[in-house]
PDB file of C-alpha atoms in Angstrom:
ATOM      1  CA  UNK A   1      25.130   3.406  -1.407  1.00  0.00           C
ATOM      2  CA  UNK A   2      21.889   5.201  -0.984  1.00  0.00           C
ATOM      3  CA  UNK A   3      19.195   2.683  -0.547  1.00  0.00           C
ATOM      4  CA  UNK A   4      15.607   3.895  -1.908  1.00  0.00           C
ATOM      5  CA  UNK A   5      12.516   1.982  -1.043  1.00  0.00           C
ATOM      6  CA  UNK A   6       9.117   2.153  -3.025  1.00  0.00           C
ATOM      7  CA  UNK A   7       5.995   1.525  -1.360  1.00  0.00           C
ATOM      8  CA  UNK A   8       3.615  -0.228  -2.697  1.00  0.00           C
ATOM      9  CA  UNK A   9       5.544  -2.343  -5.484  1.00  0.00           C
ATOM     10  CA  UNK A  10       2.218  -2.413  -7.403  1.00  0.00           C
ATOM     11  CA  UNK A  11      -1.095  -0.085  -7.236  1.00  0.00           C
ATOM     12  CA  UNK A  12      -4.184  -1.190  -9.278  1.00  0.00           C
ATOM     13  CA  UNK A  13      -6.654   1.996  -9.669  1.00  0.00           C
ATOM     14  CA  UNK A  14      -9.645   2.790 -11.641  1.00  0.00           C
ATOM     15  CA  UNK A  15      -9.622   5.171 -13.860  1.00  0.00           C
ATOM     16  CA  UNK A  16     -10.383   9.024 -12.863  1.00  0.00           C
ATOM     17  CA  UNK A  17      -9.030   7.972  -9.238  1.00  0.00           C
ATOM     18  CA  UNK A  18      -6.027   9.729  -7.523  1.00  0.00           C
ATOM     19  CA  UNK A  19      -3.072   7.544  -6.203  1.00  0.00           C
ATOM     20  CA  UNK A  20      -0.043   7.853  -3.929  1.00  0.00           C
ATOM     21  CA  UNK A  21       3.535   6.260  -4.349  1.00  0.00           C
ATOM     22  CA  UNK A  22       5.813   6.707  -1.768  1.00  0.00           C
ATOM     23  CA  UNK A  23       9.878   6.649  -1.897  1.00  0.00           C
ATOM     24  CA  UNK A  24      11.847   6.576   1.052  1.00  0.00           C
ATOM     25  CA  UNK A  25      15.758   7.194   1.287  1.00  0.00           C
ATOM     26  CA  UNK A  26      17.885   5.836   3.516  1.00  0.00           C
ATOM     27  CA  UNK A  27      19.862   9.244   3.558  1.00  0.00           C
ATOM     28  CA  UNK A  28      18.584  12.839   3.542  1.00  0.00           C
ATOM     29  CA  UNK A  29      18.559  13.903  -0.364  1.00  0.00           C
ATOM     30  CA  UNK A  30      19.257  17.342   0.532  1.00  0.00           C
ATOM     31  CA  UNK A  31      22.351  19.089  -1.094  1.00  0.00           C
ATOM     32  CA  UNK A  32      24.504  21.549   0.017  1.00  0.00           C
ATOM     33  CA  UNK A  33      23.438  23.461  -2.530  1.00  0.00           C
ATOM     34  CA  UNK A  34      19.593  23.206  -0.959  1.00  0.00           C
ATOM     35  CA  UNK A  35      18.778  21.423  -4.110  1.00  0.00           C
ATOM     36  CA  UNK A  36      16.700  18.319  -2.958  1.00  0.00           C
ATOM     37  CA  UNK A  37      17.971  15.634  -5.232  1.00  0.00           C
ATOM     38  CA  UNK A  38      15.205  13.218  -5.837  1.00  0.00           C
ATOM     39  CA  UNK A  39      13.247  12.140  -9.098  1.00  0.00           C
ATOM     40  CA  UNK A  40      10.935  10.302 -10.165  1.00  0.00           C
ATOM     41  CA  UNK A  41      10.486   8.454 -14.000  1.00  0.00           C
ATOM     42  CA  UNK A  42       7.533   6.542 -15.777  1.00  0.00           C
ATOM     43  CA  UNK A  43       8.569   3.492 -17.762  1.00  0.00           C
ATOM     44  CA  UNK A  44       5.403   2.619 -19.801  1.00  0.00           C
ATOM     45  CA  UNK A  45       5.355  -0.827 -20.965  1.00  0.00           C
ATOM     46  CA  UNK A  46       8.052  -1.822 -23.700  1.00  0.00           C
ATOM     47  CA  UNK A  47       9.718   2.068 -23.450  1.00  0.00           C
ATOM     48  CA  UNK A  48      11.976   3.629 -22.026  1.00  0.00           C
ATOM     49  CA  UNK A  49      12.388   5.747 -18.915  1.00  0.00           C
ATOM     50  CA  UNK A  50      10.835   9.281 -19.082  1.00  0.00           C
ATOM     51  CA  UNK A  51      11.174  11.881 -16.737  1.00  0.00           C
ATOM     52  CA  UNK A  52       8.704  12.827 -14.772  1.00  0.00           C
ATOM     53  CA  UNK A  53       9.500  15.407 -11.978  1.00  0.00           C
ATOM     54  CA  UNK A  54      12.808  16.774 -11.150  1.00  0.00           C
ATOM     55  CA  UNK A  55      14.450  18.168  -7.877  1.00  0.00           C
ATOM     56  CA  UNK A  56      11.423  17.047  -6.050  1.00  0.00           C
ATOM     57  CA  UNK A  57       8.483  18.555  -6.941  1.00  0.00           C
ATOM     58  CA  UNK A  58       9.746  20.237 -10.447  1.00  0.00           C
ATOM     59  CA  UNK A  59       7.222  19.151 -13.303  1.00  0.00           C
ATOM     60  CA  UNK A  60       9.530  18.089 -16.045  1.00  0.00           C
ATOM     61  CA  UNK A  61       8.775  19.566 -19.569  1.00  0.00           C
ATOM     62  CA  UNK A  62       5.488  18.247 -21.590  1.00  0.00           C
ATOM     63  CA  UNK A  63       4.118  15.984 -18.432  1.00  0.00           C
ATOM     64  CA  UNK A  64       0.910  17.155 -17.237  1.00  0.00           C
ATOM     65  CA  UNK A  65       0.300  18.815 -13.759  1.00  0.00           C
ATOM     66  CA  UNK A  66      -2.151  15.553 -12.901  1.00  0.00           C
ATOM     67  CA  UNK A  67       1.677  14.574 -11.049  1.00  0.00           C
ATOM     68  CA  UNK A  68       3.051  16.477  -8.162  1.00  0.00           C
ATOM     69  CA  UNK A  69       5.215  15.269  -5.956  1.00  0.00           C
ATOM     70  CA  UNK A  70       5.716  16.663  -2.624  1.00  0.00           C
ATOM     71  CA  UNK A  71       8.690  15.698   0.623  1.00  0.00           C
ATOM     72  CA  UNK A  72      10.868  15.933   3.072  1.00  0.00           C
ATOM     73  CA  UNK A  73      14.800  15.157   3.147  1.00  0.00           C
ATOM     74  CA  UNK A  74      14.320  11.637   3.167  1.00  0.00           C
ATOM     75  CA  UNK A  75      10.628  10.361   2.211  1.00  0.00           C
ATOM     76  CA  UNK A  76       8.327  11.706  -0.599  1.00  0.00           C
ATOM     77  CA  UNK A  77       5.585  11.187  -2.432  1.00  0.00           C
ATOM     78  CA  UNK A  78       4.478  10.828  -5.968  1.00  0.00           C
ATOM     79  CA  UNK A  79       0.656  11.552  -6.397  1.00  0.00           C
ATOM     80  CA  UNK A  80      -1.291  11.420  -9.843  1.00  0.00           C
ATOM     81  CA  UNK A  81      -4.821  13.334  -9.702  1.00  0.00           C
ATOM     82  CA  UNK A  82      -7.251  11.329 -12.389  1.00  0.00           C
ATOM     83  CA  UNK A  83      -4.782   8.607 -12.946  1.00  0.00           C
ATOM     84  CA  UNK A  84      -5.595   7.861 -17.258  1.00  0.00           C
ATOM     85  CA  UNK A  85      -4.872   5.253 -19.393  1.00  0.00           C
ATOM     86  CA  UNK A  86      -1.486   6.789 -20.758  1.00  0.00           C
ATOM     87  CA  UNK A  87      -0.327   6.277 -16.937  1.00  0.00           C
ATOM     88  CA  UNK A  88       0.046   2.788 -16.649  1.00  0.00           C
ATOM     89  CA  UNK A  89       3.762   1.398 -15.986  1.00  0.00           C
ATOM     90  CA  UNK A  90       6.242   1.616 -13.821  1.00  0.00           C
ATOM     91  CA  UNK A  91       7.132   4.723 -11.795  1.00  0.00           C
ATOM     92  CA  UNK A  92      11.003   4.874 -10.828  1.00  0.00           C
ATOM     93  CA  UNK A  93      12.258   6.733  -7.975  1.00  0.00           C
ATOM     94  CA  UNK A  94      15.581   8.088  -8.382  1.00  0.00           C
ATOM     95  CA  UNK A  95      18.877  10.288  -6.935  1.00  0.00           C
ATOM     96  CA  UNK A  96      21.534  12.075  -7.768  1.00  0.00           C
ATOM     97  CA  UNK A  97      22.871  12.980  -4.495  1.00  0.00           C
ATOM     98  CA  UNK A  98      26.049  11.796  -4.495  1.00  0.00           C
ATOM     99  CA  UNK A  99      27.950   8.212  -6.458  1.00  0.00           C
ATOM    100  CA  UNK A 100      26.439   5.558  -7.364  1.00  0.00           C
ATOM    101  CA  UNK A 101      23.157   7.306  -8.673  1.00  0.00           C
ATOM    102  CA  UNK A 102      20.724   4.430  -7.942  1.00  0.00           C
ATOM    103  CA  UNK A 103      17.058   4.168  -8.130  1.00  0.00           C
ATOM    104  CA  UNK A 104      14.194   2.490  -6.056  1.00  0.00           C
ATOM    105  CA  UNK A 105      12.644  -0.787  -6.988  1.00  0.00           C
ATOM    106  CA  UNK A 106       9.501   0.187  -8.821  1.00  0.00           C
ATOM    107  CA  UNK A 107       5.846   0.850  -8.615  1.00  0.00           C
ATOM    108  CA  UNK A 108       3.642  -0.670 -11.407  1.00  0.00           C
ATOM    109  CA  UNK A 109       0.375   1.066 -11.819  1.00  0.00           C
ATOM    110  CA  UNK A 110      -2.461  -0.758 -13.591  1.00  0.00           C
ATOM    111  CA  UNK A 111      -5.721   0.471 -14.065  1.00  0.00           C
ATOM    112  CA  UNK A 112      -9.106  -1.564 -12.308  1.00  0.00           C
TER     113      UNK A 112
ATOM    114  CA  UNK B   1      14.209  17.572 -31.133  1.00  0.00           C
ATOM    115  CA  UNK B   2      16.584  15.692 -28.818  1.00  0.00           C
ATOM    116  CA  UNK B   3      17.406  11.861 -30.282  1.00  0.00           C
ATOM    117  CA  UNK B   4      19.543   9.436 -28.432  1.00  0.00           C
ATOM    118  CA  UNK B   5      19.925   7.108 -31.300  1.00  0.00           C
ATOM    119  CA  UNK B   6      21.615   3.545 -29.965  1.00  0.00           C
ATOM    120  CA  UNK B   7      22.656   0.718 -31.577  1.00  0.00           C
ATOM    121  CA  UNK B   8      20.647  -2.621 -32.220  1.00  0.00           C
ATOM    122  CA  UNK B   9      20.146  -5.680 -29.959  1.00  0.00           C
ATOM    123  CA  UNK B  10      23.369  -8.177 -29.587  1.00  0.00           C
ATOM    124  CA  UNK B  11      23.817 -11.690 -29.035  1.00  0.00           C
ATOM    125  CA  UNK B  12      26.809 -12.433 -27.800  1.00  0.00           C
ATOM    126  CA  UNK B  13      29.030 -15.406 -26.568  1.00  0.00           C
ATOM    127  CA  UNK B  14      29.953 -16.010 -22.614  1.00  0.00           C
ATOM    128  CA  UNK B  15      34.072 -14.184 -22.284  1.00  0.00           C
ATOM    129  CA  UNK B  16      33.233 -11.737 -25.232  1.00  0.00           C
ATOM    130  CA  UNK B  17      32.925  -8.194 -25.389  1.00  0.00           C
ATOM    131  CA  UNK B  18      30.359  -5.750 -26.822  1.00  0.00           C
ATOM    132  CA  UNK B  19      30.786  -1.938 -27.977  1.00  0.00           C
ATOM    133  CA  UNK B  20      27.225  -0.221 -27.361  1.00  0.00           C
ATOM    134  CA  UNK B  21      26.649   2.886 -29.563  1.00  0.00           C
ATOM    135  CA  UNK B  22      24.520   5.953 -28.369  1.00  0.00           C
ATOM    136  CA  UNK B  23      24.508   8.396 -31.081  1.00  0.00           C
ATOM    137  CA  UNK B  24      22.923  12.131 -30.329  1.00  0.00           C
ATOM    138  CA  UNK B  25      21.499  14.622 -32.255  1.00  0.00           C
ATOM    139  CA  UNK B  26      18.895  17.645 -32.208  1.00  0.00           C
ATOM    140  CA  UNK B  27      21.654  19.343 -28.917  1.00  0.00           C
ATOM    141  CA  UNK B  28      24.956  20.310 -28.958  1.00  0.00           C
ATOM    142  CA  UNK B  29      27.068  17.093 -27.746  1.00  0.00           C
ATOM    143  CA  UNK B  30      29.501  18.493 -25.431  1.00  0.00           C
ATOM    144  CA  UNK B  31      27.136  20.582 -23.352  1.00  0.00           C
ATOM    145  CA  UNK B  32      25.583  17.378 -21.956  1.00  0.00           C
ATOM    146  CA  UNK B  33      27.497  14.544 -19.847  1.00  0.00           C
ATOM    147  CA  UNK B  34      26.070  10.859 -21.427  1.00  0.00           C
ATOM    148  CA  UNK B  35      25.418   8.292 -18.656  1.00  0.00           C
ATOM    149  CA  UNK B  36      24.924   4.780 -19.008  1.00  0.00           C
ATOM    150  CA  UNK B  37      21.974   2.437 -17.399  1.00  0.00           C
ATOM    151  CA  UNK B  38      21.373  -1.171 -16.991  1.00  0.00           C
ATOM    152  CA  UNK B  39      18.065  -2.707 -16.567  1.00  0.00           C
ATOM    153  CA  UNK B  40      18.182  -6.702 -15.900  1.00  0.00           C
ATOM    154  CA  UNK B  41      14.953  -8.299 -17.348  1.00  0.00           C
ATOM    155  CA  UNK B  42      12.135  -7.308 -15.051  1.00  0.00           C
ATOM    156  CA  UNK B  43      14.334  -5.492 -12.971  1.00  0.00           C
ATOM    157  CA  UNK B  44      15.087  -1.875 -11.343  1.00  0.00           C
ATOM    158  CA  UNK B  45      17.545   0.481 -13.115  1.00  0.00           C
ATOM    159  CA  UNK B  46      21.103   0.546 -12.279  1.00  0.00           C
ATOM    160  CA  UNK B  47      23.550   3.707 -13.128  1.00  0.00           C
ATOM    161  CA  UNK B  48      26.526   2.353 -14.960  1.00  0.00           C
ATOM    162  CA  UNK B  49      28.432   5.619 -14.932  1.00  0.00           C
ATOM    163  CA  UNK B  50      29.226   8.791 -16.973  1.00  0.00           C
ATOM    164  CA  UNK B  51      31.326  10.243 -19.370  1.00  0.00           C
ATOM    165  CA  UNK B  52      32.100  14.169 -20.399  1.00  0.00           C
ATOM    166  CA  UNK B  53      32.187  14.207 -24.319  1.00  0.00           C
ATOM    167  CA  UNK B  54      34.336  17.826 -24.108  1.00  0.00           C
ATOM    168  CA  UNK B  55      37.112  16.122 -21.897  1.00  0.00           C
ATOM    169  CA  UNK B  56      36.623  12.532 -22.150  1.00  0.00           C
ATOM    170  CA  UNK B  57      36.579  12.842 -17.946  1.00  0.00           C
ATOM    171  CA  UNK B  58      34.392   9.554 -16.458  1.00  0.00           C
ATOM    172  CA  UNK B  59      33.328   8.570 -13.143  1.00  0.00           C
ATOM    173  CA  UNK B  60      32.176   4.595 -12.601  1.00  0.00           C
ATOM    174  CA  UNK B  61      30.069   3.183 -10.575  1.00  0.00           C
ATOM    175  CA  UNK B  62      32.213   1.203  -8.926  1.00  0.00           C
ATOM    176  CA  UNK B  63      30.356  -2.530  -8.901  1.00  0.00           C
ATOM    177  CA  UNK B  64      30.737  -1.709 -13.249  1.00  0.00           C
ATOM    178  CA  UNK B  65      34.404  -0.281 -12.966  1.00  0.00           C
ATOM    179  CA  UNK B  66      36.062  -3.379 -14.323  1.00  0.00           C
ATOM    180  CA  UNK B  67      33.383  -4.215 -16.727  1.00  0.00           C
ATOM    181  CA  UNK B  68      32.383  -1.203 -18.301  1.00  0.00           C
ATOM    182  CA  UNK B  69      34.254   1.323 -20.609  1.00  0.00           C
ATOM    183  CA  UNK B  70      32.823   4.232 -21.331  1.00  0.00           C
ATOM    184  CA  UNK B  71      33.991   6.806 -24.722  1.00  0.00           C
ATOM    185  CA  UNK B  72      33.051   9.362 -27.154  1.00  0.00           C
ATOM    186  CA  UNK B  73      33.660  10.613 -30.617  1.00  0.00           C
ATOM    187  CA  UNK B  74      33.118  13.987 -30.932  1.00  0.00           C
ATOM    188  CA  UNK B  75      33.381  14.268 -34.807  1.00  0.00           C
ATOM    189  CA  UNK B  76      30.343  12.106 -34.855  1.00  0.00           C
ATOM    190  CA  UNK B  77      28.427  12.905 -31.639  1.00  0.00           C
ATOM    191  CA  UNK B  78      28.796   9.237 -30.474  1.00  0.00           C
ATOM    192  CA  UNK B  79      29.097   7.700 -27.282  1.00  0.00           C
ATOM    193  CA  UNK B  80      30.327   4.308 -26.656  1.00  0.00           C
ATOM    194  CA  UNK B  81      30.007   1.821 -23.724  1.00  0.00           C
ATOM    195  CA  UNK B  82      32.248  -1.495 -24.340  1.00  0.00           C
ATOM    196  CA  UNK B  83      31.353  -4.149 -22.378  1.00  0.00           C
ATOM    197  CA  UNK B  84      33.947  -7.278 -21.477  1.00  0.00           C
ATOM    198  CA  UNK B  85      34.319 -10.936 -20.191  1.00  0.00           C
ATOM    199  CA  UNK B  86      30.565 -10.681 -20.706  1.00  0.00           C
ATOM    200  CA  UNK B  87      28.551 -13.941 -18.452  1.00  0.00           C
ATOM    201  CA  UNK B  88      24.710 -14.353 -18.502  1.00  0.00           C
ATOM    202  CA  UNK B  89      24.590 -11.807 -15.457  1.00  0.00           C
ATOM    203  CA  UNK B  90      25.016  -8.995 -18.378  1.00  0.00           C
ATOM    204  CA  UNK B  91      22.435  -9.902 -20.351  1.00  0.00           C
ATOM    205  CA  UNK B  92      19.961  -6.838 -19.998  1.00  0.00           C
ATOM    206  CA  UNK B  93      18.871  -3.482 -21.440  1.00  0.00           C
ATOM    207  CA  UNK B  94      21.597  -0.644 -21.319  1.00  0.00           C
ATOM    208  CA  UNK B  95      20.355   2.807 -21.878  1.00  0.00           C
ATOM    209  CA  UNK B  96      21.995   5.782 -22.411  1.00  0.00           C
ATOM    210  CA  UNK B  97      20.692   9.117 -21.278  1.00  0.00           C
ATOM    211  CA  UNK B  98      22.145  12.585 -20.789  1.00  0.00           C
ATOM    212  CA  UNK B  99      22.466  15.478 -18.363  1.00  0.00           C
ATOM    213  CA  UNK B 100      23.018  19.191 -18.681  1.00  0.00           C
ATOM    214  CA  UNK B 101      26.968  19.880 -18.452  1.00  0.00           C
ATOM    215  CA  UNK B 102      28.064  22.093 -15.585  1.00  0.00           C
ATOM    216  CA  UNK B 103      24.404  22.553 -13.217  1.00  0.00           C
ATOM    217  CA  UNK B 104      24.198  20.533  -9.878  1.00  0.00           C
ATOM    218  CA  UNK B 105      21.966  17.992 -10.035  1.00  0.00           C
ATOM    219  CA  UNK B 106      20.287  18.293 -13.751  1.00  0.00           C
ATOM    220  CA  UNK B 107      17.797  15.331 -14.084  1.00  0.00           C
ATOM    221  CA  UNK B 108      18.216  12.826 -17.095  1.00  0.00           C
ATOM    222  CA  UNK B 109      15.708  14.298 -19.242  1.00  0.00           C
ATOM    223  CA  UNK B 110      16.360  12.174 -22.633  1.00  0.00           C
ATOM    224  CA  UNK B 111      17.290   8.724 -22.676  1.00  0.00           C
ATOM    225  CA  UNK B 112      18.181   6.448 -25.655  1.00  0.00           C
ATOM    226  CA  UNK B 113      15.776   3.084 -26.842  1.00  0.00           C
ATOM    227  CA  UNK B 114      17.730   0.822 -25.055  1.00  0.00           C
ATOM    228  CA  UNK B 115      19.700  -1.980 -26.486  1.00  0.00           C
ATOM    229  CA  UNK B 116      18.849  -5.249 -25.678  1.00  0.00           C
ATOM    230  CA  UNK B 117      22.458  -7.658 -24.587  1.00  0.00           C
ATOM    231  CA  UNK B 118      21.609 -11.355 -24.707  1.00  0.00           C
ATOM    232  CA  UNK B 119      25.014 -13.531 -23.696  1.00  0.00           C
ATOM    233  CA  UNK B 120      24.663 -17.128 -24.789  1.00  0.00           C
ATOM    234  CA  UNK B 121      26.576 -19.724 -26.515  1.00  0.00           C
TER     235      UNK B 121
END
């Protein structure tokens, strides 16, 4: 199975500050298809998962372009510009590369 | 607007079983595979498998293959997950979600509640 690993598992920031999660895949996440198969969810507190970006760096419908998310065939980054309330939780890392679809550990983002 | 509608919370006894219920609305059932997701209490997300509501086709992962089974009723734009010989290691959230039907790689855009599985005597 593809093993993904988040870094940091938690990321306090104050509010109006940028920060950085990181997901790195033990296998390249590249298709044949040149589709790079990585996403990443938000899991705020008590709900459930919501998509964030798709395919990499594909802004999913209704999230706002403070995310972006940038990589290369195995490690990638999630960065939030003026991190708000609304954005505390836990941000998922995900595949869909090939069976079992599995995801990464976790970041939790509170707010200073 | 999209709903993934699913059943509510369960207590259930060690050896039992458990039929989940995800039921969709706002899209057009078959044009979206449902998939199935466990989240132990605390924990990361694990992807249970999928089903095809048009053909009934699945695919399992395989550490859920003998203790998940995955269906749909198309009439009612339902899709089931039936849990067995439930133990304590099952208690958790399962969530459904869905992806677009025949695209590589479609992202799971809508997901359910979650229903909350609690095995205990």
């Amino acid at each position: 199975d593809i093993v993904l690993t988040q870094a940091p598992l938690s990321v306090s920031v104050t509010p109006g500050e940028s920060a950085s999660i990181s997901c790195r895949s033990s296998k390249s996440l590249l298709s044949s298809k040149g589709i790079t198969s990585l996403y990443w969810y938000l899991q705020r507190p008590g709900k459930s998962p919501q998509l964030l970006i798709y395919q990499m760096s594909n802004l999913a419908s209704g999230v706002p372009d403070r995310f972006s998310s940038s990589g290369s065939e195995t490690d990638f980054t999630l960065k939030i510009s003026k991190v708000e309330t609304e954005d505390v939780g836990v941000y998922y890392c995900g595949h869909r590369l090939e069976y079992p679809y599995t995801f990464g550990a976790g970041t939790k983002l509170e707010l200073k | 607007q999209v709903n993934l509608l699913q059943s509510g919370a369960a207590l259930v006894k060690p050896g039992a079983s458990v039929k989940l219920s995800c039921k969709a609305s706002g899209y057009t059932f078959t044009d979206y595979y449902i998939h199935w997701v466990k989240q132990s209490h605390g924990k990361s997300l694990e992807w249970i498998g999928y089903i095809n509501p048009n053909s009934g086709y699945t695919n399992y992962n395989e550490k859920f293959k003998s203790k998940a089974t995955l269906t749909v009723d198309k009439s009612t734009n339902t899709a089931y997950m039936e849990l067995s010989r439930l133990t304590s290691e099952d208690s958790a959230t399962y969530y459904c979600t869905r992806s677009r039907y025949g695209s590589y790689g479609t992202p799971f855009d809508y997901w359910g509640q979650g229903v909350m599985v609690t095995v205990s005597s």
